[in-house]
mmCIF file of C-alpha atoms in Angstrom:
data_model
loop_
_atom_site.group_PDB
_atom_site.id
_atom_site.type_symbol
_atom_site.label_atom_id
_atom_site.label_comp_id
_atom_site.label_asym_id
_atom_site.label_seq_id
_atom_site.Cartn_x
_atom_site.Cartn_y
_atom_site.Cartn_z
ATOM 1 C CA THR A 1 61.794 79.704 111.616
ATOM 2 C CA LEU A 2 59.307 80.867 114.239
ATOM 3 C CA GLY A 3 60.323 84.490 113.670
ATOM 4 C CA LEU A 4 63.831 83.918 114.996
ATOM 5 C CA LEU A 5 65.563 85.690 112.122
ATOM 6 C CA GLU A 6 63.363 88.747 112.490
ATOM 7 C CA ALA A 7 63.996 88.822 116.253
ATOM 8 C CA VAL A 8 67.752 88.578 115.725
ATOM 9 C CA VAL A 9 67.681 91.363 113.133
ATOM 10 C CA ARG A 10 65.521 93.587 115.347
ATOM 11 C CA HIS A 11 67.510 92.995 118.548
ATOM 12 C CA LYS A 12 71.003 92.378 117.215
ATOM 13 C CA ASP A 13 72.763 93.817 120.274
ATOM 14 C CA ALA A 14 70.916 91.442 122.579
ATOM 15 C CA PHE A 15 71.776 88.419 120.411
ATOM 16 C CA ARG A 16 75.405 89.393 119.712
ATOM 17 C CA PRO A 17 76.866 87.490 122.731
ATOM 18 C CA LEU A 18 75.131 84.312 121.561
ATOM 19 C CA PHE A 19 76.604 84.400 118.057
ATOM 20 C CA CYS A 20 79.884 86.313 118.407
ATOM 21 C CA SER A 21 82.885 85.837 120.639
ATOM 22 C CA PRO A 22 84.249 88.929 122.329
ATOM 23 C CA PRO A 23 87.011 90.548 120.295
ATOM 24 C CA GLN A 24 90.492 89.346 121.137
ATOM 25 C CA PRO A 25 93.756 90.896 120.030
ATOM 26 C CA LEU A 26 95.461 88.971 117.249
ATOM 27 C CA THR A 27 98.789 87.908 118.716
ATOM 28 C CA ALA A 28 101.729 86.180 117.080
ATOM 29 C CA ASP A 29 101.027 83.076 119.162
ATOM 30 C CA ALA A 30 97.338 82.983 118.193
ATOM 31 C CA LEU A 31 98.199 83.334 114.502
ATOM 32 C CA ASP A 32 100.918 80.685 114.746
ATOM 33 C CA GLN A 33 98.435 78.230 116.278
ATOM 34 C CA LEU A 34 96.160 78.546 113.236
ATOM 35 C CA PHE A 35 98.644 76.527 111.188
ATOM 36 C CA ASP A 36 99.506 72.842 111.458
ATOM 37 C CA ILE A 37 103.074 72.300 110.277
ATOM 38 C CA ARG A 38 103.696 69.003 108.529
ATOM 39 C CA TYR A 39 107.411 68.466 108.468
ATOM 40 C CA SER A 40 109.372 66.168 106.193
ATOM 41 C CA THR A 41 111.388 63.269 107.608
ATOM 42 C CA ALA A 42 113.679 64.288 110.463
ATOM 43 C CA GLY A 43 117.299 64.580 109.383
ATOM 44 C CA SER A 44 116.520 65.206 105.706
ATOM 45 C CA ASN A 45 117.725 68.259 103.784
ATOM 46 C CA LYS A 46 114.122 69.277 103.225
ATOM 47 C CA ARG A 47 113.443 69.168 106.976
ATOM 48 C CA ALA A 48 116.426 71.430 107.645
ATOM 49 C CA GLU A 49 115.075 73.939 105.127
ATOM 50 C CA GLU A 50 111.600 73.708 106.666
ATOM 51 C CA ASN A 51 113.031 74.431 110.117
ATOM 52 C CA THR A 52 114.691 77.566 108.758
ATOM 53 C CA ILE A 53 111.471 78.702 107.073
ATOM 54 C CA VAL A 54 109.413 78.124 110.228
ATOM 55 C CA ALA A 55 111.946 80.109 112.268
ATOM 56 C CA PHE A 56 111.728 83.010 109.788
ATOM 57 C CA TRP A 57 107.912 82.821 109.843
ATOM 58 C CA ARG A 58 107.797 82.980 113.644
ATOM 59 C CA ASP A 59 110.292 85.863 113.701
ATOM 60 C CA TYR A 60 108.101 87.710 111.191
ATOM 61 C CA LEU A 61 105.015 87.174 113.356
ATOM 62 C CA LEU A 62 106.801 88.518 116.419
ATOM 63 C CA ASP A 63 108.067 91.554 114.488
ATOM 64 C CA ALA A 64 104.592 92.236 113.103
ATOM 65 C CA GLU A 65 103.076 92.069 116.575
#
């Protein structure tokens, strides 16, 4: 490893920008984008229920923010 691990351990603050993104606040929008919603067929009873659930989920995220 050419001493890379030891260098990273010794100088962790110098290497932090290379391995870690700067902290970002966790917003409702960012959390919502983590999920890919796969809906049932449009017009079906199941789709109507899914729409209601997604609306409740997004309301919850906004309230939690």
